[in-house]
Amino acid sequence: MFIKVLLLVVFFAVTVGVGLYCRKHAADVNSFVLGGRSVGPWLTAFSYGATYFSAVVFVGYAGQFGWRFGVSATWIGLGNALIGALLSWMIFGRRTRIMTQHLGSATMPEFFESRYDSRALKMLASAIIFVFMIPYTASLYNGLSRLFSMAFGVDFWVCIVIMAVLTGIYVIAGGYVATVVNDFIQGIVMLIGIVVVIAAVLKVNGGLMPSLDALARVPDAAGATAPGVFASFLGPDPVNLLGVIILTSLGTWGLPHMVQRFYAIKSEKLIPKGALITTIFAIVIAGGCYFLGGFGRLFSAGVELRPDGSVIYDSVVPTMLSGFSDLLIGVVIILVLAASMSTLSTLVLTSASTLTLDFFRGGVVKKMNEKKQLLIIRALIVLFVLISALIAILQFNKNIVFIAQLMGVSWGALAGSFLAPFLYGLYWKRTSKASAWCSMIFGTLFMTANFLTSVGVLPKAIFPAILQSPINAGAFTMLFGLILVPVVSLLTPAPDKAHVGKCFSCYEAEISK
């Protein structure tokens, strides 16, 4: 216990220390929200990766999809690296950095207002972020709380309070710079931790090959023997596996807190370097997490079950790690804590800055100076942390939905609403304001209806069987949006040529060196 507590104290001290040290870089709104658009490629890349992967992935997704798909779940991690990281940087990085600076946009809703010349569209985007960021944020706490309960024997709410308070302190103190510096440190912890954990789990069954051999002998989910299915190349369910890959990989393209990383990078010329660093990071972390989860069925004797006999997926990874030494469990706790706090800090900063700059400034509050904006952003950070923590406690007690459902609904609604109008808005002059409205309305309504069917408010029959899962539904909203936006754009009046020409004029010359 002493070792575990010591590791936590050191980690907490470094985290808070970074936040306090970075206060000088959070003197105005631009610095607090975007770090003055002067963040280097290493910090940006590690921040992108550390924000991408949290306890939701390590505990929720790795446990659920590793159990369902076996080692073929590793494809999810590789998809995250190649699509969610590499392609995202190459497709969005340069154009996002250039156009957002040209338009003076600090948030995604501000971009929509400037690009589509619509304040109402900005307000809608801001409201969507406010509503759907909260369940995503709440999901982060619950994944970590199970590990804390295993390691320290404390109630889950203690973990939630500790994580909320510490994250709030360093984000409020140092803003974006404190977040990315801590993300860099936490990213290093994650890289070391995942390698150590994988080696330890495989050692339990005698190494890699004996573990694969044991996994190949596990019967399939229906109880019938299917030799090697969980150790096979594509696993027992490649169709649903593809849906998970699409949601978790393509989803980053439309998530405000992920895309915002491109706003703040120092120069467009640093994009290729950042892309390479992020991709390698994602291969190790995401590939490692899902590969680790693929061996979950070898530890089935200790996994928690619901009254109906179904597996509680969030308990799979904690069960795999429960037999570790105190030192290894301490490493795991720091690993998942680092992953969760990096994501949580970004989510609350994005939510608070978006609501302040896009909803209150110029709308609810007509005149708002720099000092008042910073004050409101910091107050909203406290509010977001508090609300998400309370929801996490309620969700844990009532067991309303497990981690993957919460994240699936949030990712589906956010990325389903924003991906297409953001992507086409960067590349295609013909993209119309009406198409952006259609994408946002469809994404939110479709995922809301899907969530209501999962909790029994609406009949499941309104969705085809394959779309009843929030994972598949989220993937569908993103793909459908990519079709919906160009179709609606071609059927509705073209945007003003002068306005669009002004937006796209930024690509005619480099804006930074």
Coordinates of C-alpha atoms in Angstrom, one line a residue:
M1 CA 0.0 0.0 0.0
F2 CA 2.9 2.4 0.8
I3 CA 4.3 1.9 -2.7
K4 CA 0.9 2.6 -4.4
V5 CA 0.3 5.7 -2.2
L6 CA 3.8 7.0 -2.8
L7 CA 3.4 6.7 -6.6
L8 CA 0.0 8.6 -6.4
V9 CA 1.5 11.4 -4.3
V10 CA 4.4 11.9 -6.7
F11 CA 2.0 11.9 -9.7
F12 CA -0.4 14.4 -8.0
A13 CA 2.4 16.7 -7.0
V14 CA 3.9 16.8 -10.5
T15 CA 0.5 17.4 -12.0
V16 CA -0.5 20.2 -9.7
G17 CA 3.0 21.7 -9.9
V18 CA 2.8 21.9 -13.7
G19 CA -0.5 23.7 -13.5
L20 CA 0.8 26.3 -11.0
Y21 CA 4.0 26.8 -13.0
C22 CA 2.0 27.4 -16.2
R23 CA -0.1 30.2 -14.7
K24 CA 2.0 32.8 -16.5
H25 CA 0.9 31.3 -19.8
A26 CA -2.8 31.8 -19.1
A27 CA -3.0 35.6 -18.7
D28 CA -5.4 36.1 -21.6
V29 CA -8.2 34.2 -23.4
N30 CA -6.0 33.3 -26.4
S31 CA -3.3 31.9 -24.1
F32 CA -5.7 30.2 -21.8
V33 CA -7.7 28.5 -24.5
L34 CA -5.1 27.9 -27.3
G35 CA -1.7 28.5 -25.7
G36 CA -1.2 31.5 -27.9
R37 CA -1.1 29.2 -31.0
S38 CA 2.5 28.5 -30.3
V39 CA 2.6 24.9 -29.0
G40 CA 5.3 22.6 -30.5
P41 CA 4.8 19.3 -32.3
W42 CA 5.9 17.0 -29.5
L43 CA 3.5 18.6 -26.9
T44 CA 0.7 18.7 -29.5
A45 CA 1.2 15.1 -30.6
F46 CA 1.3 13.7 -27.1
S47 CA -1.6 15.8 -26.1
Y48 CA -3.6 14.5 -29.1
G49 CA -2.8 10.9 -28.2
A50 CA -3.2 11.3 -24.4
T51 CA -6.6 13.0 -25.0
Y52 CA -7.6 10.3 -27.5
F53 CA -7.1 7.4 -25.1
S54 CA -8.4 7.3 -21.6
A55 CA -9.8 4.9 -19.0
V56 CA -12.7 4.6 -21.4
V57 CA -10.4 2.8 -23.8
F58 CA -8.2 1.0 -21.2
V59 CA -11.0 -0.3 -19.0
G60 CA -14.3 0.1 -20.9
Y61 CA -13.5 -0.5 -24.5
A62 CA -10.5 -2.9 -24.1
G63 CA -12.6 -5.0 -21.6
Q64 CA -15.7 -5.1 -23.7
F65 CA -14.3 -5.5 -27.2
G66 CA -11.4 -7.7 -26.1
W67 CA -14.0 -10.0 -24.5
R68 CA -16.2 -9.9 -27.6
F69 CA -13.6 -10.1 -30.3
G70 CA -10.5 -11.7 -28.7
V71 CA -7.1 -10.6 -30.1
S72 CA -8.7 -9.4 -33.3
A73 CA -9.7 -6.3 -31.2
T74 CA -6.1 -5.2 -31.8
W75 CA -7.5 -4.0 -35.2
I76 CA -9.4 -1.3 -33.4
G77 CA -6.1 0.1 -32.0
L78 CA -4.4 -0.1 -35.4
G79 CA -7.5 1.6 -37.0
N80 CA -7.2 4.3 -34.3
A81 CA -3.5 4.9 -35.2
L82 CA -3.9 4.9 -39.0
I83 CA -7.3 6.6 -39.3
G84 CA -7.9 8.4 -36.1
A85 CA -4.3 9.7 -35.8
L86 CA -2.3 9.7 -39.0
L87 CA -5.1 10.4 -41.5
S88 CA -6.7 13.0 -39.1
W89 CA -3.4 14.9 -38.9
M90 CA -2.8 14.7 -42.7
I91 CA -6.3 15.7 -43.7
F92 CA -7.2 18.2 -41.0
G93 CA -4.0 19.4 -39.6
R94 CA -2.7 22.0 -42.0
R95 CA -6.0 23.3 -43.3
T96 CA -7.5 23.6 -39.8
R97 CA -4.4 25.5 -38.5
I98 CA -4.5 27.9 -41.4
M99 CA -8.2 28.6 -41.7
T100 CA -9.0 28.9 -38.0
Q101 CA -6.2 31.5 -37.6
H102 CA -7.4 33.3 -40.7
L103 CA -11.0 33.4 -39.4
G104 CA -9.9 34.1 -35.8
S105 CA -11.7 31.0 -34.5
A106 CA -10.7 29.6 -31.1
T107 CA -13.4 26.9 -31.0
M108 CA -15.2 24.7 -33.4
P109 CA -18.6 26.6 -33.1
E110 CA -16.7 29.9 -33.9
F111 CA -15.4 28.2 -37.0
F112 CA -18.9 27.3 -38.1
E113 CA -20.1 30.8 -37.5
S114 CA -17.3 32.3 -39.6
R115 CA -17.2 29.7 -42.3
Y116 CA -21.0 29.5 -42.8
D117 CA -21.8 33.1 -41.8
S118 CA -24.3 32.0 -39.2
R119 CA -24.4 33.0 -35.5
A120 CA -27.4 30.7 -35.0
L121 CA -25.3 27.7 -36.3
K122 CA -22.6 28.6 -33.7
M123 CA -25.2 28.6 -30.9
L124 CA -26.5 25.2 -32.0
A125 CA -23.0 23.7 -32.1
S126 CA -22.3 25.1 -28.7
A127 CA -25.4 23.6 -27.2
I128 CA -24.6 20.2 -28.7
I129 CA -21.1 20.3 -27.2
F130 CA -22.5 21.3 -23.8
V131 CA -25.1 18.5 -23.8
F132 CA -23.0 15.6 -25.2
M133 CA -19.6 16.4 -23.6
I134 CA -21.0 15.7 -20.1
P135 CA -21.8 12.0 -20.5
Y136 CA -18.5 11.5 -22.2
T137 CA -16.8 13.2 -19.3
A138 CA -18.8 11.2 -16.8
S139 CA -17.7 8.0 -18.4
L140 CA -14.0 8.7 -17.6
Y141 CA -14.5 8.6 -13.9
N142 CA -16.2 5.2 -13.7
G143 CA -13.5 3.3 -15.6
L144 CA -10.9 4.6 -13.1
S145 CA -13.1 4.0 -10.0
R146 CA -13.1 0.3 -10.5
L147 CA -9.3 0.2 -10.5
F148 CA -9.1 2.4 -7.4
S149 CA -11.5 0.1 -5.6
M150 CA -9.4 -2.9 -6.5
A151 CA -6.1 -1.3 -5.5
F152 CA -7.1 0.7 -2.4
G153 CA -10.4 -0.8 -1.3
V154 CA -12.0 2.6 -1.3
D155 CA -15.4 3.6 -2.5
F156 CA -15.6 4.8 -6.1
W157 CA -16.8 8.2 -5.1
V158 CA -13.4 8.9 -3.4
C159 CA -11.6 8.3 -6.7
I160 CA -14.1 10.5 -8.5
V161 CA -13.6 13.4 -6.1
I162 CA -9.8 13.1 -6.1
M163 CA -9.6 13.0 -9.9
A164 CA -12.1 15.9 -10.3
V165 CA -10.4 18.2 -7.8
L166 CA -6.8 17.6 -9.2
T167 CA -7.9 18.1 -12.8
G168 CA -9.8 21.2 -11.9
I169 CA -6.8 22.7 -10.1
Y170 CA -4.3 22.5 -12.9
V171 CA -6.7 23.4 -15.7
I172 CA -8.0 26.4 -13.9
A173 CA -4.5 27.5 -13.0
G174 CA -2.6 26.9 -16.3
G175 CA -5.2 26.5 -19.0
Y176 CA -4.2 25.0 -22.3
V177 CA -0.5 25.1 -21.7
A178 CA -0.8 23.3 -18.4
T179 CA -3.0 20.7 -20.1
V180 CA -0.6 19.9 -22.9
V181 CA 2.5 19.8 -20.7
N182 CA 0.7 17.4 -18.3
D183 CA -0.5 15.5 -21.3
F184 CA 3.1 15.0 -22.4
I185 CA 4.2 13.8 -19.0
Q186 CA 1.1 11.6 -18.7
G187 CA 1.7 10.3 -22.2
I188 CA 5.2 9.1 -21.3
V189 CA 3.7 7.3 -18.2
M190 CA 1.1 5.7 -20.5
L191 CA 3.8 4.4 -22.9
I192 CA 5.9 2.8 -20.2
G193 CA 2.9 1.5 -18.3
I194 CA 1.2 -0.3 -21.2
V195 CA 4.4 -2.2 -22.1
V196 CA 4.9 -3.3 -18.5
V197 CA 1.2 -4.3 -18.1
I198 CA 1.1 -6.4 -21.3
A199 CA 4.3 -8.2 -20.4
A200 CA 2.9 -9.0 -16.9
V201 CA -0.5 -10.2 -18.2
L202 CA 1.1 -12.5 -20.8
K203 CA 3.5 -13.9 -18.2
V204 CA 0.5 -15.2 -16.1
N205 CA -0.1 -17.8 -18.8
G206 CA 3.5 -18.5 -19.7
G207 CA 4.1 -15.9 -22.4
L208 CA 2.7 -14.8 -25.8
M209 CA 2.4 -18.2 -27.5
P210 CA 1.0 -20.1 -24.5
S211 CA -1.5 -17.3 -24.0
L212 CA -2.7 -17.4 -27.6
D213 CA -2.9 -21.2 -27.4
A214 CA -5.0 -21.0 -24.2
L215 CA -7.2 -18.3 -25.8
A216 CA -7.8 -20.5 -28.9
R217 CA -9.3 -23.2 -26.6
V218 CA -11.9 -20.9 -25.1
P219 CA -15.5 -21.7 -26.4
D220 CA -17.4 -19.0 -28.3
A221 CA -20.0 -16.8 -26.8
A222 CA -22.8 -19.2 -27.6
G223 CA -21.2 -21.9 -25.6
A224 CA -20.4 -24.1 -28.6
T225 CA -16.8 -24.9 -29.4
A226 CA -15.3 -22.7 -32.1
P227 CA -11.6 -23.6 -32.1
G228 CA -9.3 -20.6 -32.2
V229 CA -12.0 -18.0 -32.8
F230 CA -10.8 -15.6 -30.1
A231 CA -7.2 -16.0 -31.2
S232 CA -8.0 -15.6 -34.9
F233 CA -7.2 -12.8 -37.4
L234 CA -10.7 -11.4 -37.6
G235 CA -12.3 -12.9 -34.5
P236 CA -15.9 -14.1 -34.1
D237 CA -17.8 -11.0 -35.3
P238 CA -15.9 -9.0 -38.0
V239 CA -19.0 -6.9 -39.0
N240 CA -19.5 -5.4 -35.6
L241 CA -15.7 -5.2 -35.2
L242 CA -15.7 -2.9 -38.3
G243 CA -18.4 -0.7 -36.7
V244 CA -16.2 -0.2 -33.6
I245 CA -13.2 0.7 -35.8
I246 CA -15.2 3.3 -37.7
L247 CA -16.6 4.9 -34.5
T248 CA -13.4 5.0 -32.5
S249 CA -11.2 6.0 -35.5
L250 CA -13.3 8.2 -37.7
G251 CA -14.9 9.8 -34.6
T252 CA -11.8 11.9 -33.8
W253 CA -12.2 13.8 -37.0
G254 CA -15.3 15.5 -35.7
L255 CA -14.7 15.8 -32.0
P256 CA -14.2 19.4 -30.9
H257 CA -11.6 18.7 -28.3
M258 CA -9.5 16.7 -30.7
V259 CA -9.6 19.0 -33.7
Q260 CA -8.8 22.0 -31.4
R261 CA -5.3 20.5 -31.1
F262 CA -4.6 21.6 -34.6
Y263 CA -5.7 25.2 -33.8
A264 CA -2.8 25.6 -31.4
I265 CA 0.2 24.1 -33.1
K266 CA 3.0 26.6 -33.7
S267 CA 3.4 26.2 -37.5
E268 CA 1.7 24.4 -40.3
K269 CA 5.2 23.0 -41.3
L270 CA 5.2 21.0 -38.1
I271 CA 2.1 19.0 -39.0
P272 CA 4.0 16.0 -40.6
K273 CA 6.3 15.6 -37.6
G274 CA 3.3 15.8 -35.2
A275 CA 1.5 13.2 -37.3
L276 CA 4.3 10.7 -37.1
I277 CA 4.7 11.1 -33.4
T278 CA 1.0 10.8 -32.8
T279 CA 0.7 7.7 -35.0
I280 CA 3.5 5.9 -33.2
F281 CA 2.0 6.8 -29.8
A282 CA -1.4 5.5 -30.9
I283 CA 0.0 2.2 -32.2
V284 CA 1.6 1.5 -28.8
I285 CA -1.2 2.7 -26.6
A286 CA -4.3 1.8 -28.5
G287 CA -2.9 -1.3 -30.1
G288 CA -1.5 -2.3 -26.7
C289 CA -4.8 -1.7 -24.8
Y290 CA -7.0 -3.7 -27.2
F291 CA -4.4 -6.5 -27.6
L292 CA -4.3 -6.7 -23.8
G293 CA -8.1 -6.8 -23.6
G294 CA -8.2 -9.6 -26.1
F295 CA -6.9 -12.0 -23.4
G296 CA -9.7 -11.1 -21.0
R297 CA -11.5 -14.5 -21.3
L298 CA -8.5 -16.2 -19.8
F299 CA -9.4 -14.5 -16.5
S300 CA -13.2 -15.2 -16.7
A301 CA -13.3 -16.9 -13.3
G302 CA -13.1 -13.6 -11.5
V303 CA -15.1 -11.4 -13.9
E304 CA -18.3 -9.8 -12.4
L305 CA -21.7 -10.8 -13.7
R306 CA -25.0 -9.2 -13.7
P307 CA -28.1 -11.0 -12.3
D308 CA -29.0 -12.3 -15.7
G309 CA -25.5 -13.9 -16.1
S310 CA -24.1 -11.3 -18.6
V311 CA -20.6 -10.0 -18.2
I312 CA -20.0 -6.6 -16.7
Y313 CA -17.4 -5.5 -19.2
D314 CA -16.0 -2.8 -17.1
S315 CA -14.8 -5.4 -14.6
V316 CA -12.7 -7.5 -17.2
V317 CA -9.5 -5.5 -17.2
P318 CA -9.5 -4.8 -13.4
T319 CA -9.9 -8.6 -12.9
M320 CA -6.9 -9.3 -15.2
L321 CA -4.8 -7.0 -13.1
S322 CA -6.0 -7.9 -9.6
G323 CA -3.2 -10.5 -9.1
F324 CA -0.4 -8.1 -9.8
S325 CA 2.2 -7.1 -7.2
D326 CA 1.7 -3.8 -5.4
L327 CA 4.3 -2.1 -7.5
L328 CA 2.7 -3.2 -10.8
I329 CA -0.8 -2.3 -9.6
G330 CA 0.6 1.2 -8.7
V331 CA 2.0 1.5 -12.2
V332 CA -1.4 0.5 -13.6
I333 CA -3.2 3.1 -11.4
I334 CA -0.8 5.8 -12.6
L335 CA -1.2 4.7 -16.2
V336 CA -5.0 4.8 -16.2
L337 CA -5.1 8.0 -14.0
A338 CA -2.8 9.7 -16.5
A339 CA -4.9 8.6 -19.4
S340 CA -8.1 9.7 -17.8
M341 CA -7.0 13.1 -16.4
S342 CA -5.5 14.0 -19.8
T343 CA -8.8 13.5 -21.5
L344 CA -10.9 15.0 -18.7
S345 CA -8.8 18.2 -18.6
T346 CA -9.3 18.7 -22.4
L347 CA -13.0 18.0 -22.2
V348 CA -13.7 20.4 -19.5
L349 CA -11.5 23.1 -21.0
T350 CA -13.2 22.7 -24.4
S351 CA -16.7 22.7 -22.9
A352 CA -16.1 25.7 -20.7
S353 CA -14.3 27.8 -23.4
T354 CA -17.0 26.9 -26.0
L355 CA -19.9 27.9 -23.7
T356 CA -18.2 31.1 -22.7
L357 CA -16.9 32.3 -26.1
D358 CA -19.7 30.9 -28.3
F359 CA -22.8 31.2 -26.1
F360 CA -22.3 33.8 -23.4
R361 CA -20.0 36.3 -25.2
G362 CA -22.0 38.6 -27.4
G363 CA -25.2 36.6 -26.7
V364 CA -26.3 36.3 -23.1
V365 CA -23.6 38.9 -22.1
K366 CA -23.3 41.6 -24.7
K367 CA -20.0 43.1 -23.4
M368 CA -17.4 40.9 -21.9
N369 CA -13.8 41.9 -21.4
E370 CA -10.8 39.6 -21.2
K371 CA -10.9 39.4 -17.4
K372 CA -14.5 38.5 -17.3
Q373 CA -14.2 35.9 -20.0
L374 CA -11.4 34.2 -18.1
L375 CA -13.4 34.3 -14.9
I376 CA -16.4 32.7 -16.6
I377 CA -14.3 30.0 -18.3
R378 CA -12.8 29.1 -14.9
A379 CA -16.2 29.1 -13.2
L380 CA -17.6 26.8 -15.9
I381 CA -14.7 24.4 -15.6
V382 CA -15.7 24.0 -11.9
L383 CA -19.3 23.5 -13.0
F384 CA -18.5 20.9 -15.7
V385 CA -16.3 18.9 -13.4
L386 CA -19.0 18.9 -10.7
I387 CA -21.8 18.0 -13.0
S388 CA -19.9 15.2 -14.7
A389 CA -18.8 13.8 -11.3
L390 CA -22.3 13.8 -10.0
I391 CA -23.6 12.0 -13.1
A392 CA -20.7 9.5 -12.8
I393 CA -21.7 8.7 -9.2
L394 CA -25.4 8.4 -10.2
Q395 CA -24.6 6.2 -13.2
F396 CA -22.3 3.9 -11.1
N397 CA -25.0 3.5 -8.4
K398 CA -27.9 2.8 -10.8
N399 CA -25.8 1.0 -13.4
I400 CA -27.8 2.8 -16.1
V401 CA -25.4 2.1 -19.0
F402 CA -21.8 0.8 -19.1
I403 CA -18.8 2.9 -20.2
A404 CA -18.9 2.0 -23.9
Q405 CA -22.5 3.0 -24.2
L406 CA -21.9 6.5 -22.7
M407 CA -18.9 7.1 -24.9
G408 CA -20.7 5.7 -28.0
V409 CA -23.6 8.0 -27.6
S410 CA -21.4 11.1 -27.0
W411 CA -19.0 10.3 -29.8
G412 CA -21.8 9.4 -32.2
A413 CA -23.7 12.7 -31.5
L414 CA -20.6 15.0 -31.6
A415 CA -18.7 13.5 -34.5
G416 CA -22.0 12.7 -36.4
S417 CA -23.0 16.3 -36.1
F418 CA -19.7 18.0 -36.8
L419 CA -17.4 15.8 -38.9
A420 CA -19.0 16.4 -42.3
P421 CA -19.6 20.1 -42.1
F422 CA -16.2 20.7 -40.7
L423 CA -14.4 18.5 -43.2
Y424 CA -16.3 19.8 -46.2
G425 CA -16.1 23.4 -44.8
L426 CA -12.3 23.2 -45.0
Y427 CA -12.1 21.7 -48.5
W428 CA -15.2 22.5 -50.6
K429 CA -16.4 26.0 -51.3
R430 CA -19.9 24.8 -52.3
T431 CA -20.7 23.5 -48.8
S432 CA -23.9 25.3 -47.8
K433 CA -25.1 26.5 -44.4
A434 CA -28.3 24.4 -44.8
S435 CA -26.2 21.2 -45.1
A436 CA -24.4 22.0 -41.8
W437 CA -27.8 22.5 -40.1
C438 CA -29.0 19.2 -41.5
S439 CA -25.9 17.3 -40.3
M440 CA -26.1 18.7 -36.8
I441 CA -29.8 18.1 -36.4
F442 CA -29.6 14.6 -37.8
G443 CA -26.6 13.6 -35.7
T444 CA -28.2 14.8 -32.4
L445 CA -31.7 13.4 -33.0
F446 CA -30.5 10.1 -34.3
M447 CA -28.2 9.4 -31.4
T448 CA -30.7 10.7 -28.8
A449 CA -33.3 8.4 -30.2
N450 CA -30.8 5.5 -30.1
F451 CA -30.0 6.2 -26.5
L452 CA -33.7 6.4 -25.6
T453 CA -34.3 3.0 -27.1
S454 CA -31.4 1.6 -25.0
V455 CA -33.0 2.7 -21.8
G456 CA -36.5 1.5 -22.8
V457 CA -38.2 4.9 -23.5
L458 CA -38.6 4.2 -27.2
P459 CA -39.2 0.7 -28.7
K460 CA -36.1 -0.9 -30.2
A461 CA -38.0 -1.8 -33.3
I462 CA -37.6 1.7 -34.7
F463 CA -34.0 0.8 -35.5
P464 CA -32.7 -2.1 -37.5
A465 CA -31.0 -4.7 -35.3
I466 CA -27.5 -3.7 -36.4
L467 CA -28.1 0.0 -35.5
Q468 CA -29.5 -0.7 -32.0
S469 CA -26.0 -0.7 -30.6
P470 CA -24.8 2.9 -29.9
I471 CA -21.4 1.9 -31.3
N472 CA -22.8 1.0 -34.7
A473 CA -25.3 3.9 -34.6
G474 CA -22.5 6.4 -34.0
A475 CA -20.5 5.0 -36.9
F476 CA -23.6 5.3 -39.1
T477 CA -24.2 8.9 -38.2
M478 CA -20.7 9.8 -39.2
L479 CA -20.8 8.0 -42.5
F480 CA -24.3 9.2 -43.3
G481 CA -23.2 12.8 -42.6
L482 CA -20.5 12.5 -45.2
I483 CA -23.2 11.8 -47.8
L484 CA -25.9 14.1 -46.4
V485 CA -23.8 17.3 -46.5
P486 CA -22.8 17.2 -50.2
V487 CA -26.3 16.1 -51.2
V488 CA -28.0 19.0 -49.3
S489 CA -25.3 21.4 -50.5
L490 CA -26.1 20.6 -54.1
L491 CA -29.8 20.9 -53.5
T492 CA -29.7 24.2 -51.7
P493 CA -28.6 27.7 -52.7
A494 CA -24.8 28.1 -53.0
P495 CA -23.1 30.3 -50.3
D496 CA -22.1 33.8 -51.1
K497 CA -19.0 33.7 -53.3
A498 CA -17.4 36.7 -51.8
H499 CA -17.7 35.4 -48.3
V500 CA -16.4 31.9 -49.3
G501 CA -13.6 33.4 -51.3
K502 CA -12.5 35.4 -48.3
C503 CA -12.5 32.2 -46.1
F504 CA -10.5 30.2 -48.6
S505 CA -8.0 33.0 -49.5
C506 CA -5.9 31.9 -46.5
Y507 CA -4.7 28.8 -48.5
E508 CA -3.0 31.0 -51.2
A509 CA 0.1 31.6 -49.1
E510 CA 1.7 30.2 -45.9
I511 CA 0.7 32.0 -42.8
S512 CA 3.6 30.9 -40.6
K513 CA 7.3 29.9 -40.8

